[in-house]
Backbone as a printed PyTorch tensor [residue, N CA C, xyz], in Angstrom:
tensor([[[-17.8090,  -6.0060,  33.7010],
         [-17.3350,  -7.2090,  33.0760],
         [-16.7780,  -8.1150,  34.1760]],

        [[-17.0800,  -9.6110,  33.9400],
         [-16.9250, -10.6510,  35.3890],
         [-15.1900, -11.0950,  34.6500]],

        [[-14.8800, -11.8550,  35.4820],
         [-13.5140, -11.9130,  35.7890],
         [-13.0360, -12.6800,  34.3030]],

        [[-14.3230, -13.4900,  34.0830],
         [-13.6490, -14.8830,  32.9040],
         [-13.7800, -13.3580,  31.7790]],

        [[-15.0810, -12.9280,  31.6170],
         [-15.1680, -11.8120,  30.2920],
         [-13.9440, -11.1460,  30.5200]],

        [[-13.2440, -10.9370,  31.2560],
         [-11.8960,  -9.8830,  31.3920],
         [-10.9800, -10.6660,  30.5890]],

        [[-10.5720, -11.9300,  31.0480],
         [ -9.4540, -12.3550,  30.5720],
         [ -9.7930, -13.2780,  29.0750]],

        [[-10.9900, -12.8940,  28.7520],
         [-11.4900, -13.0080,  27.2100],
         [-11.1070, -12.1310,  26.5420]],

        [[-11.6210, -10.8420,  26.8800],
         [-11.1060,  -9.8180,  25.9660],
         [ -9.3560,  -9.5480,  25.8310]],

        [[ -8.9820,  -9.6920,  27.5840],
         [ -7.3960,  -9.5430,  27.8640],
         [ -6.0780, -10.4710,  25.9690]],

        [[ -7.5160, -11.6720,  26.0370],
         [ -6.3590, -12.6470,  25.0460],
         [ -6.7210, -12.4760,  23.8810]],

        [[ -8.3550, -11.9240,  23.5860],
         [ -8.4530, -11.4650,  22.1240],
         [ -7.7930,  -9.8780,  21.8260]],

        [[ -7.8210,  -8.9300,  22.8390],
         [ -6.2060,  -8.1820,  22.3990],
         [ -4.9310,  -9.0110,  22.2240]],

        [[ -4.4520,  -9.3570,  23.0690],
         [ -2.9870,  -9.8280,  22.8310],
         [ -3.0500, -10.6500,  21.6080]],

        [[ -3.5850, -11.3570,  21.0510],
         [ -3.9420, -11.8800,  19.6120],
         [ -4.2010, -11.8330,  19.0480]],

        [[ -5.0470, -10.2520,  18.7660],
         [ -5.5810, -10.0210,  17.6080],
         [ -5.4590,  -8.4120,  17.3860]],

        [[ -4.5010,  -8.1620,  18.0880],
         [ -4.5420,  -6.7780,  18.3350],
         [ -3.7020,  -6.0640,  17.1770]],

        [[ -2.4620,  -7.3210,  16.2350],
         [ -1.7770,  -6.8780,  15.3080],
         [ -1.6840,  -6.6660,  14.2710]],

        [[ -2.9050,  -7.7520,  13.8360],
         [ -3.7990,  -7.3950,  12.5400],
         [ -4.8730,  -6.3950,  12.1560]],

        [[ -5.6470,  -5.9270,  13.5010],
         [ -6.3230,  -5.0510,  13.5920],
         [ -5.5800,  -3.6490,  13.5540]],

        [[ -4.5050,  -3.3640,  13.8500],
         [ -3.5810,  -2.7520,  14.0410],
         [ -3.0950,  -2.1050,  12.4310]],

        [[ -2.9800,  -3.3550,  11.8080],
         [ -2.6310,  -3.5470,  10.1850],
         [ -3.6090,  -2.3710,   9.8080]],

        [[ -4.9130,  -3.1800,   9.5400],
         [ -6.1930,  -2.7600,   9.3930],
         [ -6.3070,  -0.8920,   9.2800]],

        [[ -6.3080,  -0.6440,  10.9680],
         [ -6.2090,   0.6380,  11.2570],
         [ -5.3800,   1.5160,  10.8870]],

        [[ -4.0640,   1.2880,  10.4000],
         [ -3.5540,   2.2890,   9.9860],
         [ -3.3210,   2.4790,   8.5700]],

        [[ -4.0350,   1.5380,   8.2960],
         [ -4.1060,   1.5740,   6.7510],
         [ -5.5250,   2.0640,   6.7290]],

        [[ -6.3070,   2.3190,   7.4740],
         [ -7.8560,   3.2470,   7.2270],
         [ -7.0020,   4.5020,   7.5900]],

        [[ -6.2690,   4.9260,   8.2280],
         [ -5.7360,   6.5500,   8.4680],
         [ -4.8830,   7.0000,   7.5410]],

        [[ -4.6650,   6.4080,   6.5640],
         [ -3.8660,   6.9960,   5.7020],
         [ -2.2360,   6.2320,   6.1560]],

        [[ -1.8440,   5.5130,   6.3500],
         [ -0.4750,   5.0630,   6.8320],
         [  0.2460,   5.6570,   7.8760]],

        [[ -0.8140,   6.3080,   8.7050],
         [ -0.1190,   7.6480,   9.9090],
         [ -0.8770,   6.4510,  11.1390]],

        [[  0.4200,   5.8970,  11.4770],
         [  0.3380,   5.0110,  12.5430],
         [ -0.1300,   5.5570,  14.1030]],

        [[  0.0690,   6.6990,  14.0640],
         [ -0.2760,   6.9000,  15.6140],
         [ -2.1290,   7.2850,  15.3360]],

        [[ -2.2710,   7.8640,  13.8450],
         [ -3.6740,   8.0300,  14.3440],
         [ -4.7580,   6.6110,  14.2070]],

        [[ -3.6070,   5.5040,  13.5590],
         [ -4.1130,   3.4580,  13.6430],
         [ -4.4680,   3.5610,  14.9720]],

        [[ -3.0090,   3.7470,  15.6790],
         [ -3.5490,   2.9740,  17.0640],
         [ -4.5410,   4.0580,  17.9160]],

        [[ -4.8270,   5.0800,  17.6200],
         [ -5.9390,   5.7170,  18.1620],
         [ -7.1070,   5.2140,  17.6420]],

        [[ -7.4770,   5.1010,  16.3560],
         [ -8.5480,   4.0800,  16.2550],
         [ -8.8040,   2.8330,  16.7210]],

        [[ -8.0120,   2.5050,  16.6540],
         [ -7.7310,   0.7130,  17.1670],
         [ -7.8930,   1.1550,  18.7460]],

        [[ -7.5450,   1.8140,  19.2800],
         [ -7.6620,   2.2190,  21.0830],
         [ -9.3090,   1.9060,  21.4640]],

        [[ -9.7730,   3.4890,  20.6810],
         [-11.0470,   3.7330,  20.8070],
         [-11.8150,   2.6880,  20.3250]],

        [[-11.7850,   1.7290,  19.1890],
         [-12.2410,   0.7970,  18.8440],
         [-12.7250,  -0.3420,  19.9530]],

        [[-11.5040,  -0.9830,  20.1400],
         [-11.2140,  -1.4800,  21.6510],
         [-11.8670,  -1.0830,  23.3350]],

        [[-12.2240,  -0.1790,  23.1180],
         [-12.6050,   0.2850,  24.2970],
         [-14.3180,   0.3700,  24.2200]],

        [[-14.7790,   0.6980,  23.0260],
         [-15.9880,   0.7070,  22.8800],
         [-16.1560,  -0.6750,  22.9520]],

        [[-15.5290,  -1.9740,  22.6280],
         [-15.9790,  -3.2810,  22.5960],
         [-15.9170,  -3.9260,  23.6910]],

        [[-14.8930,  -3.4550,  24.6840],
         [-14.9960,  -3.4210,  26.1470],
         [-16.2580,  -3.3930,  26.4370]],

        [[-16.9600,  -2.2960,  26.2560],
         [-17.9430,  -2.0090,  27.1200],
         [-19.4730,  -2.9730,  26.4840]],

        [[-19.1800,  -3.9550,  25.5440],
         [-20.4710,  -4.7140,  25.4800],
         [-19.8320,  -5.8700,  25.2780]],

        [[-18.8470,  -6.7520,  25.8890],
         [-18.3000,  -7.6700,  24.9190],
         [-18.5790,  -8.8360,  25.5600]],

        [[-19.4630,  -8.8130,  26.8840],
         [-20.1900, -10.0110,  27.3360],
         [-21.4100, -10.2260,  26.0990]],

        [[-21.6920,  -9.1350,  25.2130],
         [-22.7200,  -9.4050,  24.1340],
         [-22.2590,  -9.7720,  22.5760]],

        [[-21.4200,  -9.9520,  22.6480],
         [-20.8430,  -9.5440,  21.2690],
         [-20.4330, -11.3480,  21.0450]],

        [[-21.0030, -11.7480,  19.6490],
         [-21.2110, -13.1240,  19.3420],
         [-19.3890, -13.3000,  18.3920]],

        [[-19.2520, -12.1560,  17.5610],
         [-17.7970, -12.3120,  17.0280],
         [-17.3090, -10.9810,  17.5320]],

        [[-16.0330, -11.5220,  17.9760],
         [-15.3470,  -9.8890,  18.4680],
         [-14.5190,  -9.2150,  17.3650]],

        [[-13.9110, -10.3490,  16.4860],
         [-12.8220,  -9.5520,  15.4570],
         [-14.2910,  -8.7600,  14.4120]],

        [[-15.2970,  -9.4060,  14.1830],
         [-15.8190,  -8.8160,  13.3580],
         [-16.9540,  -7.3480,  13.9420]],

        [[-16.8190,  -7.4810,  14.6260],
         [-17.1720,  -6.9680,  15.3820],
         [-16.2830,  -5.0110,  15.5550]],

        [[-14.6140,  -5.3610,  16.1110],
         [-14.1990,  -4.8200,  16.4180],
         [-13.6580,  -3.8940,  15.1320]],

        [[-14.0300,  -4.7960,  14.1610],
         [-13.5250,  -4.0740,  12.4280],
         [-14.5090,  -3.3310,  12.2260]],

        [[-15.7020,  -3.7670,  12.3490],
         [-16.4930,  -2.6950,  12.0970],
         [-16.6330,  -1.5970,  12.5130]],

        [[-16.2850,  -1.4290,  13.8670],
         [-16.1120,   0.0570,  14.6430],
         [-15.1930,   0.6070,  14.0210]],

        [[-13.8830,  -0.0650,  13.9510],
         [-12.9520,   0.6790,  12.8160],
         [-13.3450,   1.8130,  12.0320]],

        [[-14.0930,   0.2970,  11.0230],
         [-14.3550,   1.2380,   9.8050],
         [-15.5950,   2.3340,   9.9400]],

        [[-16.2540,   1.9400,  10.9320],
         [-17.6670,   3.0500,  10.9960],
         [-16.8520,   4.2030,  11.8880]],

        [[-16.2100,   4.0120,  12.7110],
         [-14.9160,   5.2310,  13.2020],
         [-14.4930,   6.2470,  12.3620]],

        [[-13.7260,   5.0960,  11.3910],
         [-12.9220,   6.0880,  10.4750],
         [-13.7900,   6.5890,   9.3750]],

        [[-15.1650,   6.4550,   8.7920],
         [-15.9080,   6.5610,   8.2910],
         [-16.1820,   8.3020,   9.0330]],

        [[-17.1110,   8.0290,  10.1650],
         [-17.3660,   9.4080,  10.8010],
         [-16.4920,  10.6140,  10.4750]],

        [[-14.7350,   9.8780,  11.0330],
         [-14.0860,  11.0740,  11.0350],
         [-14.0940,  11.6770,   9.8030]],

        [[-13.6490,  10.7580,   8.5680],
         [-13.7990,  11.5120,   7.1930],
         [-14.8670,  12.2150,   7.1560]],

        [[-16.1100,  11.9250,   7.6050],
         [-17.4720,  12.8770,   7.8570],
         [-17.6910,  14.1960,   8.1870]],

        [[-16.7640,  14.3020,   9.4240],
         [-16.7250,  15.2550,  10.1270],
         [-15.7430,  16.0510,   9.9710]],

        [[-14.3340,  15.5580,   9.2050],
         [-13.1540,  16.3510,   9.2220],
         [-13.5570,  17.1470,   7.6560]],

        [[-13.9140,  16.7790,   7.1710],
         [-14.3960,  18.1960,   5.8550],
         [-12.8790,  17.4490,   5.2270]],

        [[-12.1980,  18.7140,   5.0370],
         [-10.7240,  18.7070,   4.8110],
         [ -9.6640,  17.9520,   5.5010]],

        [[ -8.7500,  17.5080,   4.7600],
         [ -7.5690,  16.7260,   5.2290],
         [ -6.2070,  17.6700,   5.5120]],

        [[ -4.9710,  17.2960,   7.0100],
         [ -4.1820,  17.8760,   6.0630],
         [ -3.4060,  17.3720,   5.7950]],

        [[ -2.7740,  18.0070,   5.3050],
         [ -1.0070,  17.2000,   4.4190],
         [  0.1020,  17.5000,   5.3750]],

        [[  0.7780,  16.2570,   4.8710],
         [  2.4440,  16.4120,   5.8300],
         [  3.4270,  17.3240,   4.5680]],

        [[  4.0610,  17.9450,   5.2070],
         [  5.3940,  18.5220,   3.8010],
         [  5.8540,  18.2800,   4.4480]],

        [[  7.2030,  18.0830,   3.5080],
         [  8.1970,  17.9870,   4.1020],
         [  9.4920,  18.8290,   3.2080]],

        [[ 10.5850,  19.2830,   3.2780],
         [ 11.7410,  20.2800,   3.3570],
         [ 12.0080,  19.2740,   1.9200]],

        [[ 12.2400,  17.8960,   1.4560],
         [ 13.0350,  17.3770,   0.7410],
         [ 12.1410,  15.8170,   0.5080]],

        [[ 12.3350,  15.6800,  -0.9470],
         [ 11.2110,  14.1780,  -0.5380],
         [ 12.3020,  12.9840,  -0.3130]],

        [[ 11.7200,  12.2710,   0.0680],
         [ 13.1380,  10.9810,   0.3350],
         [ 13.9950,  10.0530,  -1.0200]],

        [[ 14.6090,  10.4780,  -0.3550],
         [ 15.7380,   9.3660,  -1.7700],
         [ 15.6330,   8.2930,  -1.7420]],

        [[ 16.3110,   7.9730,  -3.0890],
         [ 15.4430,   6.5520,  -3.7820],
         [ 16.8610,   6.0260,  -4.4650]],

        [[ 17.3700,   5.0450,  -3.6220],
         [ 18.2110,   4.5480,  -4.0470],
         [ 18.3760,   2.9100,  -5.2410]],

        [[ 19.1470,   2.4620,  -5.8560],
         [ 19.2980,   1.8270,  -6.5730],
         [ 19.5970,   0.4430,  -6.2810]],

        [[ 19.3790,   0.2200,  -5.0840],
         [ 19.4780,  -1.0570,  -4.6590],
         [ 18.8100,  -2.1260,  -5.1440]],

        [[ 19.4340,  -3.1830,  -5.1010],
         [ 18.6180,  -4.2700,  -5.3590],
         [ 17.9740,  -5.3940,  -4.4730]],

        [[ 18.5680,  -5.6830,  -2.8720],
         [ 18.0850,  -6.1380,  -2.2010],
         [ 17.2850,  -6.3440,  -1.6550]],

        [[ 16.0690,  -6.6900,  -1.6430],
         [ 14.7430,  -6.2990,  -0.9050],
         [ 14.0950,  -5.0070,  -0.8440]],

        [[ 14.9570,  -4.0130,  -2.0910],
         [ 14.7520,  -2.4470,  -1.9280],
         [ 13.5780,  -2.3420,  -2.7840]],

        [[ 13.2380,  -3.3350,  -3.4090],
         [ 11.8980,  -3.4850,  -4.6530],
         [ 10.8150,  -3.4820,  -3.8040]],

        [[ 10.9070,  -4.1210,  -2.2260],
         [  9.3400,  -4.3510,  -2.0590],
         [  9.4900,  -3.2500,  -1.1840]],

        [[ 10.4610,  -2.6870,  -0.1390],
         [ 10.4150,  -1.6500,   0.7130],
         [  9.8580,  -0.3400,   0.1650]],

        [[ 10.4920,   0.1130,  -1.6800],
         [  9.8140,   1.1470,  -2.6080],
         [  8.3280,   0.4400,  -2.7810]],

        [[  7.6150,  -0.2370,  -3.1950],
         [  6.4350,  -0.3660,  -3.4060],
         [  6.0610,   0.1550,  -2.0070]],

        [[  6.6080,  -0.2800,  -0.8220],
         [  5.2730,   0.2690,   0.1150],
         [  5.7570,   1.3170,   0.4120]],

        [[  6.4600,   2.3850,  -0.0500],
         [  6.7750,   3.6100,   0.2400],
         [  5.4060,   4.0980,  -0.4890]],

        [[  5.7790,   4.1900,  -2.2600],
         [  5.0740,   4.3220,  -3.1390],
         [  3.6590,   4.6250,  -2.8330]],

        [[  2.8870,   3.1660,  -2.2590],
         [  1.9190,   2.6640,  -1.9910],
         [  1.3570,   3.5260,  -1.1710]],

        [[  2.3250,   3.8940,   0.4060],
         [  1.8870,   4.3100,   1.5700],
         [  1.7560,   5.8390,   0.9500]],

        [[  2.4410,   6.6460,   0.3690],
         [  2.2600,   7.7050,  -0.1660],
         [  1.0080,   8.1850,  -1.1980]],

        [[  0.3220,   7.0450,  -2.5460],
         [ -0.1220,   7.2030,  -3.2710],
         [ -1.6130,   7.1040,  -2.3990]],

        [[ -1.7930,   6.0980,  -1.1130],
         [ -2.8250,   6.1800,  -0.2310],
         [ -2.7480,   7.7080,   0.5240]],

        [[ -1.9290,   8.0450,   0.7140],
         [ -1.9180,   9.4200,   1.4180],
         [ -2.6380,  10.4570,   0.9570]],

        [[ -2.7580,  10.6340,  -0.8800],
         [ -3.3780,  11.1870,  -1.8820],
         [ -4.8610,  11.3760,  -1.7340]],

        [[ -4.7400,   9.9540,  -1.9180],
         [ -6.5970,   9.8700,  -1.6500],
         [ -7.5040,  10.6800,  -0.4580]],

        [[ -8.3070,  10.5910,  -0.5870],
         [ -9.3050,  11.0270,   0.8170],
         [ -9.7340,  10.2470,   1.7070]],

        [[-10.4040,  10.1800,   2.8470],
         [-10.1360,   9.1410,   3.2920],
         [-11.4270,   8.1970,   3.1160]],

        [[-12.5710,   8.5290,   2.7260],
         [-13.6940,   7.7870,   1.8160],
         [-12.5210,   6.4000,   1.0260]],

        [[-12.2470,   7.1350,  -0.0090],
         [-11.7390,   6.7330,  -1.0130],
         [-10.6870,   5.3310,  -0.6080]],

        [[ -9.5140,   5.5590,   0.3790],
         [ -9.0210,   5.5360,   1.3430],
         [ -9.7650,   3.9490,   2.0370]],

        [[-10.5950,   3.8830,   2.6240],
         [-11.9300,   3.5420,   3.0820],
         [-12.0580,   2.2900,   2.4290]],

        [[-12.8150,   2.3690,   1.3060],
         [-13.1100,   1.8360,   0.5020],
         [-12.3500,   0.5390,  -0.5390]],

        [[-10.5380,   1.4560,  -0.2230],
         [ -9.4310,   0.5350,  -1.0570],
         [ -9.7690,  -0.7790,  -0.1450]],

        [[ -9.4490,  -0.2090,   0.9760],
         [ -8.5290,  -1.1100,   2.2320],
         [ -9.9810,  -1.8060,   2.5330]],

        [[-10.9790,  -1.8690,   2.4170],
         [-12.3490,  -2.4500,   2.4080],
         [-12.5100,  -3.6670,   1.3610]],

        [[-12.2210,  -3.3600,   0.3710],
         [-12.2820,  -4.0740,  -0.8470],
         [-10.8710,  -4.7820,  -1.2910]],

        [[ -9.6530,  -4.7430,  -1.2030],
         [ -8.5810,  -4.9970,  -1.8570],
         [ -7.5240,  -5.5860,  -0.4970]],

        [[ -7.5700,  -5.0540,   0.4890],
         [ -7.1710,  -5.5370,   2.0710],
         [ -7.9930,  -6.6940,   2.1120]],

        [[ -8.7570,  -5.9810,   2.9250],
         [ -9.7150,  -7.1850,   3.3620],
         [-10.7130,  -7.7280,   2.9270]],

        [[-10.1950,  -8.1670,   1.4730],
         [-10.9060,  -8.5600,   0.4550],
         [-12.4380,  -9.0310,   0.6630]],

        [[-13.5190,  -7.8790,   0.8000],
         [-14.8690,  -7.7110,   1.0980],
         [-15.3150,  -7.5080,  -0.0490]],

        [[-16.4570,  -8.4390,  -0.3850],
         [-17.2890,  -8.3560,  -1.3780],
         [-17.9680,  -6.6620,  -1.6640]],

        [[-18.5680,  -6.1830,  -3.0310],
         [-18.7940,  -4.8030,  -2.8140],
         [-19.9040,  -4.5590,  -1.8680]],

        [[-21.3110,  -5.5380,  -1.8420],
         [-22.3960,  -5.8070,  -0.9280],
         [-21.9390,  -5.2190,   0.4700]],

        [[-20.7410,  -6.2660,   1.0550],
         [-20.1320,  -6.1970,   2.3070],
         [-19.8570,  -4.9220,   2.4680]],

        [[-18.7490,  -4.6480,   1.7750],
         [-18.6250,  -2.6040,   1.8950],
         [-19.7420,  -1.5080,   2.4840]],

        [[-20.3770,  -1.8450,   1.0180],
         [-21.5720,  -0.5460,   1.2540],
         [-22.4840,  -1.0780,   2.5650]],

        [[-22.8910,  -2.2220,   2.4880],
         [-23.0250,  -2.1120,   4.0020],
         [-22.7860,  -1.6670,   5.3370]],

        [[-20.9930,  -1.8700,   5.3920],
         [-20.5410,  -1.5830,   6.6390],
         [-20.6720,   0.1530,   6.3610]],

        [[-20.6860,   0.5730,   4.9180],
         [-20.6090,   2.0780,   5.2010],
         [-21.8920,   2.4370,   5.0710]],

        [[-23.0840,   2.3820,   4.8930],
         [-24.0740,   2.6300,   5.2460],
         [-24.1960,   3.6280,   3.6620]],

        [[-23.8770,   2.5710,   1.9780],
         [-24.1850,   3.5600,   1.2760],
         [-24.7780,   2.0540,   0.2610]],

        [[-24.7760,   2.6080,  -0.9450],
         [-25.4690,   1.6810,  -1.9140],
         [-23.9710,   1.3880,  -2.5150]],

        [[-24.0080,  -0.1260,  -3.4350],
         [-23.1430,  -0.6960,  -3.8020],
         [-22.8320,   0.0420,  -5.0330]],

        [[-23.4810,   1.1970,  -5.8660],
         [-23.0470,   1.7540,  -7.0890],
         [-22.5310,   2.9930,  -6.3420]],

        [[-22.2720,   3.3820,  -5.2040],
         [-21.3020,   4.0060,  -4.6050],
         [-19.8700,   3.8640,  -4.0070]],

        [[-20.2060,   2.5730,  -3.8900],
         [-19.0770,   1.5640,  -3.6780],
         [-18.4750,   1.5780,  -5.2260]],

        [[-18.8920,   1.0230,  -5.7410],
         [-18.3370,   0.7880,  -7.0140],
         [-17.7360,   2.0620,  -7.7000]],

        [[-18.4670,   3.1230,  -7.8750],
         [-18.1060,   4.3910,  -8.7840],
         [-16.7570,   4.9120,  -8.2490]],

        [[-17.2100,   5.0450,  -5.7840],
         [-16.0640,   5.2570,  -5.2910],
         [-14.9110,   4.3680,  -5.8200]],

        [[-14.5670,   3.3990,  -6.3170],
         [-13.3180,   2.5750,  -6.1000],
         [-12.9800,   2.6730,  -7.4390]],

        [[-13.8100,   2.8100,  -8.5700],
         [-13.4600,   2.9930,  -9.6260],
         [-12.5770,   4.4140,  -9.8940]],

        [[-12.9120,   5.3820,  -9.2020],
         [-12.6150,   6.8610,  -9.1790],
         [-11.2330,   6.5390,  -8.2180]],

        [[-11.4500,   6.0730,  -7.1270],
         [ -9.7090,   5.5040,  -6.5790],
         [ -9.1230,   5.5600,  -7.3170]],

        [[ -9.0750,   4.0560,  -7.8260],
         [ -8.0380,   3.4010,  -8.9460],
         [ -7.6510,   4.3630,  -9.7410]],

        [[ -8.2980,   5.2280, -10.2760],
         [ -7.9640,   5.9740, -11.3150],
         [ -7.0480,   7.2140, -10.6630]],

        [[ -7.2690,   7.8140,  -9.4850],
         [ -6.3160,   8.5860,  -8.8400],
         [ -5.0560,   8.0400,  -8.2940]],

        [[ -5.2630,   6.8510,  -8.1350],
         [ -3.8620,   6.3210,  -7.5720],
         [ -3.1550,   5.8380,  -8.9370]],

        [[ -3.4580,   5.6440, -10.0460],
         [ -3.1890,   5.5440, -11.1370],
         [ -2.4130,   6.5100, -11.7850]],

        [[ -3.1890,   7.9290, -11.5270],
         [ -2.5900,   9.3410, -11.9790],
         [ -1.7020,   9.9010, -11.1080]],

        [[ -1.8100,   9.5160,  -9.9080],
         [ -0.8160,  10.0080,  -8.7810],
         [  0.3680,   8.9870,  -8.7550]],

        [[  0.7470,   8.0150,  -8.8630],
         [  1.4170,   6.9130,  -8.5710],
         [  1.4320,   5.6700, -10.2200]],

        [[  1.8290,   6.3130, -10.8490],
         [  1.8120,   5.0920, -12.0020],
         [  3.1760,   4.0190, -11.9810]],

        [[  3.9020,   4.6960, -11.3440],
         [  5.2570,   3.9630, -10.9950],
         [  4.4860,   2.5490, -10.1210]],

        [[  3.2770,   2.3310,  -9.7560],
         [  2.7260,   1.1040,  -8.9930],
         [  2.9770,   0.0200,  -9.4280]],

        [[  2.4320,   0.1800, -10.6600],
         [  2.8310,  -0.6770, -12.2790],
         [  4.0150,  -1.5840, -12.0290]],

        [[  5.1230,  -0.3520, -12.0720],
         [  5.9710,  -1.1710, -12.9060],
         [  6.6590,  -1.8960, -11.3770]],

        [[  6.0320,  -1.1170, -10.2140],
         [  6.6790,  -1.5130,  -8.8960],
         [  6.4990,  -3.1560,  -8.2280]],

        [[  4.9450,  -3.6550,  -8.9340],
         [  4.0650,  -4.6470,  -8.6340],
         [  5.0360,  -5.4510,  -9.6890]],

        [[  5.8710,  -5.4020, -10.7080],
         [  6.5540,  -6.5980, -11.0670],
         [  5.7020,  -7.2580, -12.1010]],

        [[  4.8010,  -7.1730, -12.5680],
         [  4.0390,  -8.1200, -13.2980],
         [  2.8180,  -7.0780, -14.5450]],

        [[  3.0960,  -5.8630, -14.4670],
         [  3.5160,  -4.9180, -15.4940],
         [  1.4560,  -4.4540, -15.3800]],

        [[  1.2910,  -4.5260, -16.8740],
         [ -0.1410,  -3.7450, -16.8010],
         [ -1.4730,  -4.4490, -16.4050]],

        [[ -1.0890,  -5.5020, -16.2820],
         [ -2.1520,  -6.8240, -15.8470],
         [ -2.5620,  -6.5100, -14.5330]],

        [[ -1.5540,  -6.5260, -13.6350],
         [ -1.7190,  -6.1680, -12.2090],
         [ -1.9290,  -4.5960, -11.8860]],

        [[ -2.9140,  -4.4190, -11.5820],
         [ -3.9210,  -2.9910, -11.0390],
         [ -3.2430,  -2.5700,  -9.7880]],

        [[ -2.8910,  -0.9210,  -9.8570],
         [ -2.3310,  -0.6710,  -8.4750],
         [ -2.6660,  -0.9260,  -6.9140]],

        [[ -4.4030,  -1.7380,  -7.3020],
         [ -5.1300,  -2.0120,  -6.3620],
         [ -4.5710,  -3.2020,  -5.3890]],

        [[ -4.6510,  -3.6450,  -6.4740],
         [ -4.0170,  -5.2460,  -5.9910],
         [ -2.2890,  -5.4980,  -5.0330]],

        [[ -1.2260,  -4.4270,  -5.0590],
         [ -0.2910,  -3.9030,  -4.2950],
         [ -1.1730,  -3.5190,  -3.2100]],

        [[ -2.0320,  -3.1380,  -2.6920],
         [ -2.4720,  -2.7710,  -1.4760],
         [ -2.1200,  -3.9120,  -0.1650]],

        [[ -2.1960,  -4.8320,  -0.3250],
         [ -1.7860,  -5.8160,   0.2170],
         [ -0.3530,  -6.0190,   0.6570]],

        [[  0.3620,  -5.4450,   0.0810],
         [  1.8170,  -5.2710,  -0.0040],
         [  2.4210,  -4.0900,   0.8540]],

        [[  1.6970,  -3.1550,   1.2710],
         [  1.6600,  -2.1440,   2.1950],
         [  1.9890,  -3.2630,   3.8440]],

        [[  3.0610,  -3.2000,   4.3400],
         [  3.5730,  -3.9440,   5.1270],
         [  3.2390,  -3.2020,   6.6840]],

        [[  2.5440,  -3.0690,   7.4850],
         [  2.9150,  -2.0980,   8.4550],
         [  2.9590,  -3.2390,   9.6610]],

        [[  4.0510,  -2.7240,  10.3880],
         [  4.8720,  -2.9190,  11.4620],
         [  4.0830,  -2.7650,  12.6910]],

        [[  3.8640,  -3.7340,  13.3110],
         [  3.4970,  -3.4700,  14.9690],
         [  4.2710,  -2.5680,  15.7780]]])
């Protein structure tokens, strides 16, 4: 890579590195260190063609998701975190409404698999048409569809407290809180 391609890529990290960031650790399940390992490897593979590459953000999402795609591929089984005590849930009223939704949220995504997983943050994140999806995952759109329908319904049964967390009662789909999942640079 020549000196100008260096300090191309140098400023489309430093600028775009925090949304992608978003992105990624919301494809891992809300486990931030294995975001920025995707987002790393992501990055590094785009390094290596990015004198070719006509859009880089779209570009660099797609490795993402075809990344995190594989690993669900290859990892069979998931595992789980336990923990000794689950966290307390206090009665606050200050800003404690939206901090519980993305507890909620980040937990009820934890549930899922990471297909499933995949697919939210595909469709409801980064609000991608279903076409767009099954594309980037290399399946048909009534897979897309059945997958997200079968989501909803687990994050539904796992997490119904979403409901009443989203403020605006049975109208609003636990899907639609996905967005509300806040993650921190």
């Amino acid at each position: 890579m020549d000196a100008a391609g260096q300090e191309s890529f140098v400023d489309f990290v430093n600028n775009r590195s925090a949304a992608l960031l978003k992105t990624a650790v919301l494809l891992s399940g809300g486990d931030r260190h294995a975001g920025e390992d995707l987002l790393q490897n992501a990055l590094i593979k785009a390094a290596g063609r990015w004198g070719r590459i006509d859009e880089p953000e779209a570009y660099v999402r797609r490795i993402l998701y075809r990344q995190q795609v594989s690993r669900w591929r290859l990892k069979g089984r998931r595992r789980e975190l336990t923990v000794a005590e689950p966290p307390d849930r206090g009665s606050g009223t200050d800003g404690q409404g939206a901090a519980e939704l993305r507890l909620v949220m980040r937990e009820a995504l934890s549930r899922l698999t990471a297909r499933q997983r995949t697919v939210l943050v595909l469709r409801f994140f980064e609000d991608l048409p279903e076409a767009d999806v099954a594309r980037l995952l290399g399946c048909s759109v009534g897979t897309v569809r059945s997958t997200t329908h079968r989501s909803l319904a687990r994050l539904r049964a796992h997490a119904p407290e979403l409901t009443a967390l989203g403020g605006s009662g049975a109208e609003q789909p636990p899907s639609r809180n996905l967005a509300a999942v806040e993650v921190r640079p």
